[in-house]
mmCIF file of C-alpha atoms and ligand atoms in Angstrom:
data_model
loop_
_atom_site.group_PDB
_atom_site.id
_atom_site.type_symbol
_atom_site.label_atom_id
_atom_site.label_comp_id
_atom_site.label_asym_id
_atom_site.label_seq_id
_atom_site.Cartn_x
_atom_site.Cartn_y
_atom_site.Cartn_z
ATOM 1 C CA MET H 16 61.780 90.902 270.184
ATOM 2 C CA THR H 17 64.815 93.202 270.097
ATOM 3 C CA ALA H 18 67.452 91.928 267.673
ATOM 4 C CA ASP H 19 71.033 91.272 268.774
ATOM 5 C CA ILE H 20 73.483 93.389 266.785
ATOM 6 C CA LEU H 21 77.244 92.976 266.688
ATOM 7 C CA VAL H 22 79.409 96.042 266.125
ATOM 8 C CA ALA H 23 82.414 94.507 264.382
ATOM 9 C CA GLY H 24 84.322 97.628 263.320
ATOM 10 C CA ARG H 25 84.998 101.223 264.349
ATOM 11 C CA MET H 26 81.880 103.317 263.943
ATOM 12 C CA PRO H 27 81.187 107.031 263.555
ATOM 13 C CA ALA H 28 80.307 108.531 266.960
ATOM 14 C CA ASN H 29 76.569 108.766 266.304
ATOM 15 C CA VAL H 30 76.099 105.037 265.666
ATOM 16 C CA ILE H 31 76.479 103.238 269.007
ATOM 17 C CA PRO H 32 74.107 105.428 271.060
ATOM 18 C CA GLN H 33 71.365 105.010 268.442
ATOM 19 C CA LEU H 34 71.878 101.282 267.974
ATOM 20 C CA ASP H 35 71.882 100.889 271.739
ATOM 21 C CA GLN H 36 68.470 102.518 271.857
ATOM 22 C CA HIS H 37 66.891 100.180 269.318
ATOM 23 C CA PHE H 38 68.778 96.898 269.611
ATOM 24 C CA HIS H 39 70.535 94.567 271.997
ATOM 25 C CA LEU H 40 74.087 95.659 271.278
ATOM 26 C CA HIS H 41 77.404 93.773 271.458
ATOM 27 C CA VAL H 42 80.562 95.713 270.647
ATOM 28 C CA LEU H 43 83.331 93.339 269.558
ATOM 29 C CA PRO H 44 86.417 93.899 271.758
ATOM 30 C CA THR H 45 89.623 94.722 269.910
ATOM 31 C CA ASP H 46 91.752 92.044 271.576
ATOM 32 C CA LYS H 47 91.295 88.651 269.980
ATOM 33 C CA ALA H 48 90.850 86.587 273.141
ATOM 34 C CA SER H 49 87.990 88.772 274.419
ATOM 35 C CA ALA H 50 86.455 88.946 270.934
ATOM 36 C CA ASP H 51 86.541 85.134 270.644
ATOM 37 C CA ALA H 52 84.950 84.799 274.086
ATOM 38 C CA MET H 53 82.171 87.213 273.134
ATOM 39 C CA ILE H 54 81.429 85.394 269.889
ATOM 40 C CA ARG H 55 81.346 82.033 271.689
ATOM 41 C CA GLU H 56 78.802 83.501 274.086
ATOM 42 C CA VAL H 57 76.532 85.506 271.737
ATOM 43 C CA GLY H 58 77.465 84.437 268.174
ATOM 44 C CA THR H 59 74.378 82.273 267.610
ATOM 45 C CA ARG H 60 72.073 85.129 268.683
ATOM 46 C CA ILE H 61 73.517 87.793 266.359
ATOM 47 C CA ARG H 62 71.086 88.849 263.591
ATOM 48 C CA GLY H 63 72.762 92.040 262.392
ATOM 49 C CA VAL H 64 76.315 93.356 262.025
ATOM 50 C CA ALA H 65 77.517 96.956 261.857
ATOM 51 C CA THR H 66 81.013 97.267 260.412
ATOM 52 C CA ASN H 67 83.118 99.452 258.145
ATOM 53 C CA ALA H 68 84.728 99.067 254.733
ATOM 54 C CA ALA H 69 88.234 98.585 256.155
ATOM 55 C CA GLN H 70 87.508 96.044 258.892
ATOM 56 C CA GLY H 71 84.736 94.410 256.882
ATOM 57 C CA LEU H 72 83.325 91.029 257.783
ATOM 58 C CA PRO H 73 86.024 88.337 257.934
ATOM 59 C CA LEU H 74 84.934 84.878 256.797
ATOM 60 C CA GLU H 75 86.030 83.439 260.135
ATOM 61 C CA LEU H 76 83.540 85.736 261.899
ATOM 62 C CA LEU H 77 80.786 85.185 259.346
ATOM 63 C CA ASP H 78 81.058 81.430 259.926
ATOM 64 C CA GLN H 79 80.349 81.913 263.618
ATOM 65 C CA LEU H 80 77.152 83.908 263.081
ATOM 66 C CA PRO H 81 74.617 81.326 261.830
ATOM 67 C CA GLY H 82 71.596 83.585 262.443
ATOM 68 C CA LEU H 83 73.006 86.619 260.621
ATOM 69 C CA GLU H 84 70.447 88.381 258.401
ATOM 70 C CA VAL H 85 71.926 91.771 257.615
ATOM 71 C CA VAL H 86 75.268 93.603 257.450
ATOM 72 C CA ALA H 87 75.463 97.412 257.352
ATOM 73 C CA SER H 88 78.899 98.743 256.499
ATOM 74 C CA SER H 89 80.115 102.315 256.812
ATOM 75 C CA GLY H 90 81.883 103.113 253.498
ATOM 76 C CA ILE H 91 81.428 102.028 249.887
ATOM 77 C CA GLY H 92 84.231 99.520 249.476
ATOM 78 C CA THR H 93 82.986 95.946 249.478
ATOM 79 C CA ASP H 94 86.356 94.198 249.094
ATOM 80 C CA ALA H 95 86.543 93.259 252.825
ATOM 81 C CA LEU H 96 82.882 92.271 253.160
ATOM 82 C CA ASN H 97 83.079 88.753 251.673
ATOM 83 C CA LEU H 98 80.032 89.579 249.588
ATOM 84 C CA ASN H 99 79.853 86.253 247.784
ATOM 85 C CA ALA H 100 79.795 84.245 250.994
ATOM 86 C CA ALA H 101 77.261 86.609 252.561
ATOM 87 C CA LYS H 102 75.003 86.547 249.519
ATOM 88 C CA ALA H 103 75.244 82.762 249.242
ATOM 89 C CA ARG H 104 73.749 82.640 252.730
ATOM 90 C CA GLY H 105 71.005 85.125 251.825
ATOM 91 C CA ILE H 106 72.437 87.841 254.070
ATOM 92 C CA HIS H 107 71.422 91.383 253.074
ATOM 93 C CA VAL H 108 74.321 93.837 252.768
ATOM 94 C CA ALA H 109 74.169 97.640 252.827
ATOM 95 C CA VAL H 110 76.917 100.226 252.265
ATOM 96 C CA THR H 111 76.901 104.040 252.404
ATOM 97 C CA PRO H 112 77.220 105.492 248.883
ATOM 98 C CA ASP H 113 76.407 109.079 247.848
ATOM 99 C CA VAL H 114 76.894 110.686 251.284
ATOM 100 C CA LEU H 115 80.671 110.522 250.796
ATOM 101 C CA THR H 116 80.820 111.461 247.112
ATOM 102 C CA ASN H 117 81.443 115.189 247.533
ATOM 103 C CA ASP H 118 83.941 114.932 250.377
ATOM 104 C CA VAL H 119 85.988 112.282 248.580
ATOM 105 C CA ALA H 120 85.924 114.363 245.383
ATOM 106 C CA ASP H 121 87.065 117.424 247.372
ATOM 107 C CA ALA H 122 89.918 115.333 248.772
ATOM 108 C CA GLY H 123 90.917 114.226 245.261
ATOM 109 C CA ILE H 124 91.207 117.828 244.124
ATOM 110 C CA ALA H 125 93.016 118.761 247.351
ATOM 111 C CA LEU H 126 95.543 115.973 246.756
ATOM 112 C CA MET H 127 96.092 117.050 243.143
ATOM 113 C CA LEU H 128 96.852 120.588 244.317
ATOM 114 C CA ALA H 129 98.890 119.422 247.306
ATOM 115 C CA VAL H 130 101.299 117.374 245.218
ATOM 116 C CA SER H 131 101.615 119.804 242.302
ATOM 117 C CA ARG H 132 101.949 122.929 244.459
ATOM 118 C CA LYS H 133 104.191 121.156 247.017
ATOM 119 C CA LEU H 134 101.867 122.171 249.844
ATOM 120 C CA CYS H 135 103.009 119.519 252.293
ATOM 121 C CA MET H 136 106.698 119.958 251.545
ATOM 122 C CA ALA H 137 106.383 123.761 251.814
ATOM 123 C CA GLU H 138 104.567 123.371 255.146
ATOM 124 C CA ARG H 139 107.331 121.087 256.415
ATOM 125 C CA ASN H 140 109.883 123.699 255.297
ATOM 126 C CA VAL H 141 108.164 126.523 257.192
ATOM 127 C CA ARG H 142 107.809 124.470 260.378
ATOM 128 C CA ALA H 143 111.477 123.457 260.187
ATOM 129 C CA GLY H 144 112.586 127.101 259.833
ATOM 130 C CA ARG H 145 113.771 126.471 256.268
ATOM 131 C CA TRP H 146 111.313 128.843 254.549
ATOM 132 C CA LEU H 147 111.976 128.541 250.751
ATOM 133 C CA LYS H 148 115.261 126.632 251.094
ATOM 134 C CA GLY H 149 115.394 123.592 248.802
ATOM 135 C CA LEU H 150 111.737 123.945 247.890
ATOM 136 C CA GLY H 151 112.081 124.658 244.158
ATOM 137 C CA LEU H 152 108.854 125.346 242.285
ATOM 138 C CA GLY H 153 105.568 123.566 241.926
ATOM 139 C CA TYR H 154 103.691 122.903 238.706
ATOM 140 C CA ARG H 155 100.366 124.119 237.341
ATOM 141 C CA VAL H 156 97.017 122.373 237.546
ATOM 142 C CA THR H 157 94.857 124.890 235.673
ATOM 143 C CA GLY H 158 94.336 123.973 232.022
ATOM 144 C CA LYS H 159 96.078 120.587 232.278
ATOM 145 C CA ARG H 160 94.691 117.190 231.274
ATOM 146 C CA LEU H 161 92.939 115.150 233.958
ATOM 147 C CA GLY H 162 92.427 111.451 233.316
ATOM 148 C CA ILE H 163 89.851 109.769 235.540
ATOM 149 C CA LEU H 164 89.932 106.020 236.015
ATOM 150 C CA GLY H 165 86.321 105.305 237.035
ATOM 151 C CA LEU H 166 83.828 108.021 236.120
ATOM 152 C CA GLY H 167 81.228 106.858 238.642
ATOM 153 C CA ARG H 168 79.609 108.973 241.340
ATOM 154 C CA ILE H 169 82.902 110.224 242.770
ATOM 155 C CA GLY H 170 84.599 110.425 239.370
ATOM 156 C CA ARG H 171 81.863 112.694 238.040
ATOM 157 C CA ALA H 172 82.056 114.908 241.148
ATOM 158 C CA VAL H 173 85.828 115.214 240.603
ATOM 159 C CA ALA H 174 85.285 116.083 236.925
ATOM 160 C CA LYS H 175 82.770 118.789 237.842
ATOM 161 C CA ARG H 176 85.317 120.407 240.163
ATOM 162 C CA ALA H 177 88.121 120.009 237.614
ATOM 163 C CA GLU H 178 86.048 121.888 235.031
ATOM 164 C CA ALA H 179 86.394 124.959 237.266
ATOM 165 C CA PHE H 180 90.174 124.592 236.815
ATOM 166 C CA ASP H 181 89.702 124.599 233.030
ATOM 167 C CA MET H 182 91.073 121.074 232.921
ATOM 168 C CA SER H 183 90.617 118.941 229.850
ATOM 169 C CA ILE H 184 88.922 115.778 231.110
ATOM 170 C CA ALA H 185 89.135 112.216 229.840
ATOM 171 C CA TYR H 186 88.177 108.918 231.470
ATOM 172 C CA HIS H 187 88.355 105.173 231.274
ATOM 173 C CA GLN H 188 85.946 102.561 232.613
ATOM 174 C CA ARG H 189 84.466 99.407 231.130
ATOM 175 C CA THR H 190 81.405 101.121 229.632
ATOM 176 C CA PRO H 191 81.350 104.636 228.156
ATOM 177 C CA ASN H 192 78.949 107.039 229.851
ATOM 178 C CA PRO H 193 76.574 108.486 227.211
ATOM 179 C CA ASP H 194 75.613 111.418 229.483
ATOM 180 C CA VAL H 195 79.012 113.136 229.515
ATOM 181 C CA SER H 196 81.075 114.914 226.889
ATOM 182 C CA TYR H 197 84.470 114.007 228.385
ATOM 183 C CA ARG H 198 86.824 111.998 226.146
ATOM 184 C CA TYR H 199 86.381 108.244 226.596
ATOM 185 C CA HIS H 200 89.354 105.875 226.333
ATOM 186 C CA ASP H 201 88.632 102.195 225.957
ATOM 187 C CA SER H 202 91.957 101.349 227.566
ATOM 188 C CA LEU H 203 93.657 102.600 230.702
ATOM 189 C CA LEU H 204 96.925 102.720 228.802
ATOM 190 C CA SER H 205 95.642 105.251 226.281
ATOM 191 C CA LEU H 206 94.001 107.274 229.075
ATOM 192 C CA ALA H 207 97.320 107.427 230.930
ATOM 193 C CA ALA H 208 99.083 108.613 227.757
ATOM 194 C CA ASP H 209 96.440 111.359 227.458
ATOM 195 C CA SER H 210 96.792 112.575 231.102
ATOM 196 C CA ASP H 211 98.917 115.057 233.036
ATOM 197 C CA PHE H 212 97.119 113.947 236.211
ATOM 198 C CA LEU H 213 95.681 110.441 236.445
ATOM 199 C CA MET H 214 93.144 109.998 239.240
ATOM 200 C CA ILE H 215 92.055 106.550 240.393
ATOM 201 C CA ILE H 216 88.460 106.183 241.627
ATOM 202 C CA VAL H 217 87.561 102.575 240.861
ATOM 203 C CA PRO H 218 86.437 99.980 243.426
ATOM 204 C CA GLY H 219 88.946 97.460 244.753
ATOM 205 C CA GLY H 220 88.845 93.724 244.017
ATOM 206 C CA PRO H 221 90.298 91.225 241.566
ATOM 207 C CA ALA H 222 89.103 93.135 238.457
ATOM 208 C CA THR H 223 91.066 96.258 239.383
ATOM 209 C CA ASP H 224 93.960 94.935 241.501
ATOM 210 C CA GLY H 225 97.296 95.912 239.976
ATOM 211 C CA MET H 226 95.723 97.555 236.908
ATOM 212 C CA VAL H 227 97.922 100.642 237.309
ATOM 213 C CA ASN H 228 101.095 98.747 236.418
ATOM 214 C CA ARG H 229 104.522 99.627 235.012
ATOM 215 C CA GLU H 230 103.183 100.083 231.464
ATOM 216 C CA VAL H 231 100.449 102.455 232.623
ATOM 217 C CA LEU H 232 102.914 104.452 234.734
ATOM 218 C CA ASP H 233 105.277 104.731 231.769
ATOM 219 C CA ALA H 234 102.387 105.897 229.579
ATOM 220 C CA LEU H 235 101.628 108.582 232.193
ATOM 221 C CA GLY H 236 105.272 109.528 231.837
ATOM 222 C CA PRO H 237 107.795 111.909 233.431
ATOM 223 C CA ASP H 238 105.386 114.879 233.341
ATOM 224 C CA GLY H 239 102.532 112.842 234.782
ATOM 225 C CA THR H 240 101.188 112.656 238.335
ATOM 226 C CA LEU H 241 99.199 109.825 239.897
ATOM 227 C CA ILE H 242 96.452 110.461 242.452
ATOM 228 C CA ASN H 243 94.752 107.562 244.192
ATOM 229 C CA ILE H 244 91.544 108.013 246.176
ATOM 230 C CA GLY H 245 90.141 104.559 245.359
ATOM 231 C CA ARG H 246 91.954 101.490 246.645
ATOM 232 C CA GLY H 247 95.686 100.995 247.215
ATOM 233 C CA ALA H 248 95.760 97.568 245.573
ATOM 234 C CA THR H 249 94.732 99.098 242.219
ATOM 235 C CA VAL H 250 98.343 100.283 241.910
ATOM 236 C CA ASP H 251 101.332 97.994 241.604
ATOM 237 C CA GLU H 252 103.067 99.696 244.540
ATOM 238 C CA PRO H 253 106.635 98.419 243.984
ATOM 239 C CA GLU H 254 106.407 99.611 240.355
ATOM 240 C CA LEU H 255 105.055 102.985 241.506
ATOM 241 C CA ILE H 256 107.972 103.387 243.900
ATOM 242 C CA ARG H 257 110.413 102.500 241.100
ATOM 243 C CA ALA H 258 108.757 104.940 238.681
ATOM 244 C CA LEU H 259 108.923 107.740 241.272
ATOM 245 C CA ALA H 260 112.525 106.994 242.243
ATOM 246 C CA GLU H 261 113.648 106.868 238.602
ATOM 247 C CA GLY H 262 111.722 110.019 237.615
ATOM 248 C CA ARG H 263 109.589 108.048 235.160
ATOM 249 C CA ILE H 264 106.567 109.840 236.663
ATOM 250 C CA ARG H 265 106.588 113.272 238.249
ATOM 251 C CA GLY H 266 104.776 112.684 241.533
ATOM 252 C CA ALA H 267 102.019 110.898 243.391
ATOM 253 C CA ALA H 268 99.354 111.755 245.934
ATOM 254 C CA LEU H 269 98.012 108.703 247.712
ATOM 255 C CA ASP H 270 95.100 108.561 250.122
ATOM 256 C CA VAL H 271 95.213 104.766 250.015
ATOM 257 C CA LEU H 272 97.984 102.172 250.070
ATOM 258 C CA ALA H 273 98.161 98.507 249.166
ATOM 259 C CA ASN H 274 98.733 97.211 252.695
ATOM 260 C CA GLU H 275 97.285 99.786 255.081
ATOM 261 C CA PRO H 276 98.377 101.007 257.547
ATOM 262 C CA HIS H 277 101.812 99.839 256.375
ATOM 263 C CA VAL H 278 103.644 102.596 254.486
ATOM 264 C CA PRO H 279 106.570 101.517 252.304
ATOM 265 C CA GLU H 280 109.724 103.139 253.709
ATOM 266 C CA ALA H 281 110.740 104.501 250.283
ATOM 267 C CA LEU H 282 107.572 106.602 249.966
ATOM 268 C CA LEU H 283 108.282 108.326 253.282
ATOM 269 C CA THR H 284 111.492 109.807 251.947
ATOM 270 C CA MET H 285 110.122 111.185 248.657
ATOM 271 C CA ASP H 286 109.307 114.896 248.449
ATOM 272 C CA ASN H 287 107.283 114.405 245.255
ATOM 273 C CA VAL H 288 104.816 112.215 247.149
ATOM 274 C CA VAL H 289 101.881 113.299 249.312
ATOM 275 C CA LEU H 290 100.539 110.674 251.702
ATOM 276 C CA GLN H 291 97.251 110.515 253.582
ATOM 277 C CA PRO H 292 95.915 107.878 256.016
ATOM 278 C CA HIS H 293 92.862 106.794 253.928
ATOM 279 C CA PHE H 294 91.157 109.983 255.020
ATOM 280 C CA ALA H 295 89.267 111.187 251.942
ATOM 281 C CA SER H 296 85.843 110.818 253.573
ATOM 282 C CA GLY H 297 87.126 112.151 256.891
ATOM 283 C CA THR H 298 84.868 115.113 257.576
ATOM 284 C CA GLU H 299 82.613 115.320 260.616
ATOM 285 C CA GLU H 300 79.597 115.805 258.370
ATOM 286 C CA CYS H 301 80.377 112.911 256.069
ATOM 287 C CA ARG H 302 81.105 110.452 258.872
ATOM 288 C CA ALA H 303 77.899 111.458 260.672
ATOM 289 C CA GLU H 304 75.893 110.861 257.480
ATOM 290 C CA MET H 305 77.626 107.530 256.895
ATOM 291 C CA GLY H 306 76.893 106.514 260.500
ATOM 292 C CA GLN H 307 73.252 107.507 260.169
ATOM 293 C CA LEU H 308 72.908 105.336 257.068
ATOM 294 C CA VAL H 309 74.328 102.349 258.961
ATOM 295 C CA VAL H 310 71.712 102.862 261.684
ATOM 296 C CA ASP H 311 68.879 103.522 259.226
ATOM 297 C CA ASN H 312 69.694 100.430 257.170
ATOM 298 C CA LEU H 313 69.664 98.173 260.228
ATOM 299 C CA ARG H 314 66.445 99.729 261.480
ATOM 300 C CA ALA H 315 64.819 99.365 258.054
ATOM 301 C CA HIS H 316 65.682 95.670 257.935
ATOM 302 C CA PHE H 317 64.320 94.909 261.394
ATOM 303 C CA ASP H 318 61.190 96.978 260.677
ATOM 304 C CA GLY H 319 60.574 94.611 257.761
ATOM 305 C CA LYS H 320 61.446 97.203 255.123
ATOM 306 C CA PRO H 321 63.967 97.001 252.242
ATOM 307 C CA LEU H 322 67.483 98.321 252.853
ATOM 308 C CA LEU H 323 67.933 101.972 251.911
ATOM 309 C CA THR H 324 71.305 101.458 250.215
ATOM 310 C CA PRO H 325 71.790 97.772 249.404
ATOM 311 C CA VAL H 326 74.955 96.628 247.621
HETATM 312 O O1 LIG P 15 83.544 99.919 234.518
HETATM 313 P P1 LIG P 15 82.193 100.538 234.726
HETATM 314 O O2 LIG P 15 81.585 100.994 233.455
HETATM 315 O O3 LIG P 15 81.310 99.700 235.589
HETATM 316 O O4 LIG P 15 82.482 101.911 235.574
HETATM 317 C C1 LIG P 15 82.796 101.902 236.960
HETATM 318 C C2 LIG P 15 84.297 101.920 237.199
HETATM 319 N N1 LIG P 15 84.888 100.568 237.232
HETATM 320 C C3 LIG P 15 85.898 100.175 236.432
HETATM 321 N N2 LIG P 15 86.596 100.823 235.487
HETATM 322 C C4 LIG P 15 87.554 100.123 234.823
HETATM 323 N N3 LIG P 15 87.851 98.829 235.087
HETATM 324 C C5 LIG P 15 87.183 98.132 236.040
HETATM 325 N N4 LIG P 15 87.485 96.853 236.277
HETATM 326 C C6 LIG P 15 86.149 98.821 236.757
HETATM 327 N N5 LIG P 15 85.291 98.460 237.747
HETATM 328 C C7 LIG P 15 84.533 99.541 238.024
HETATM 329 O O5 LIG P 15 84.441 102.522 238.506
HETATM 330 C C8 LIG P 15 82.362 103.199 237.598
HETATM 331 O O6 LIG P 15 82.456 104.264 236.725
HETATM 332 C C9 LIG P 15 83.367 103.429 238.712
HETATM 333 C C10 LIG P 15 82.786 103.182 240.106
HETATM 334 O O7 LIG P 15 81.775 104.114 240.301
HETATM 335 P P2 LIG P 15 80.674 103.960 241.445
HETATM 336 O O8 LIG P 15 80.188 102.556 241.501
HETATM 337 O O9 LIG P 15 79.675 105.052 241.239
HETATM 338 O O10 LIG P 15 81.468 104.169 242.781
HETATM 339 P P3 LIG P 15 81.842 105.519 243.541
HETATM 340 O O11 LIG P 15 80.776 105.853 244.518
HETATM 341 O O12 LIG P 15 82.258 106.552 242.568
HETATM 342 O O13 LIG P 15 83.106 105.009 244.359
HETATM 343 C C11 LIG P 15 84.269 104.463 243.679
HETATM 344 C C12 LIG P 15 85.316 103.889 244.611
HETATM 345 C C13 LIG P 15 84.786 103.017 245.756
HETATM 346 O O14 LIG P 15 84.452 101.727 245.380
HETATM 347 C C14 LIG P 15 85.938 103.047 246.738
HETATM 348 O O15 LIG P 15 86.872 102.061 246.439
HETATM 349 C C15 LIG P 15 86.578 104.384 246.478
HETATM 350 O O16 LIG P 15 85.999 104.903 245.282
HETATM 351 O O17 LIG P 15 86.386 105.236 247.563
#
């Protein structure tokens, strides 16, 4: 019997046609009234959900899917997936690690260069006919100290790239990694004090929320730059805005924000800030590979096989 699958979030373009071929597909409408009507009609039949890390699986939806067996999410963040509730019900959950590691690491390096070399501001100048006017100078990346908060898959890929810039690399996470020679700091505060650029690549959630706070920003200091390609909530955003406005840190490059897609007004006016719309994995190749993993995980489950990339 073909399983009923609910598509509960935006999907890479290659997902829907493939799911449609193998399953009985229901794409959740974006307006709430139509979505509610669909769930009332098919909710009890749904056995699988395809979603993404941002839209996740709200508890309210989970509660209306009593026959749910498996969730495949595009992305690696699990903060919106209500993992505990899903696991308590024995629901299998898959995400898409590894396929996005290199693209996200590339984006981290791109952001570090963009903020230090004023690439976005210089581009705005040229387009506005201002050429060099008011641009000032950028600052160097090569040979500087890079602190990595979270030397996991992406963190290591960032470090590998940073080595080519002759950067001196240090990191903080809960457990030191015996396989690397980078300097380990057992506290984020001491890492920040030992960094010219501090890059955040930890997962979101209660353990990391707000960990880049005023103290950490002050340890990074007026010559320090913050880059965030992890989760917006890891940074105390009001404190970051204060630190930037008061020159207590030099700049910031943010792919992620605390309350996306809301952008604090103050950040929009700051030339020492580079902003991106949570786009670090946004290459055609990466999204296609993420989409394929969503499809392959759902197919594996309904073929009676283990998930390829379980949480
Ligand atoms: O703490 P450890 O030893 O488990 O190291 C992990 C670190 N990490 C933390 N570091 C400090 N304090 C915490 N509370 C904490 N929780 C986790 O983050 C590990 O080195 C790293 C995560 O690495 P992976 O699991 O390999 O994730 P991946 O693929 O590098 O992606 C990282 C995050 C995603 O969760 C998204 O939020 C974002 O990048 O795109």
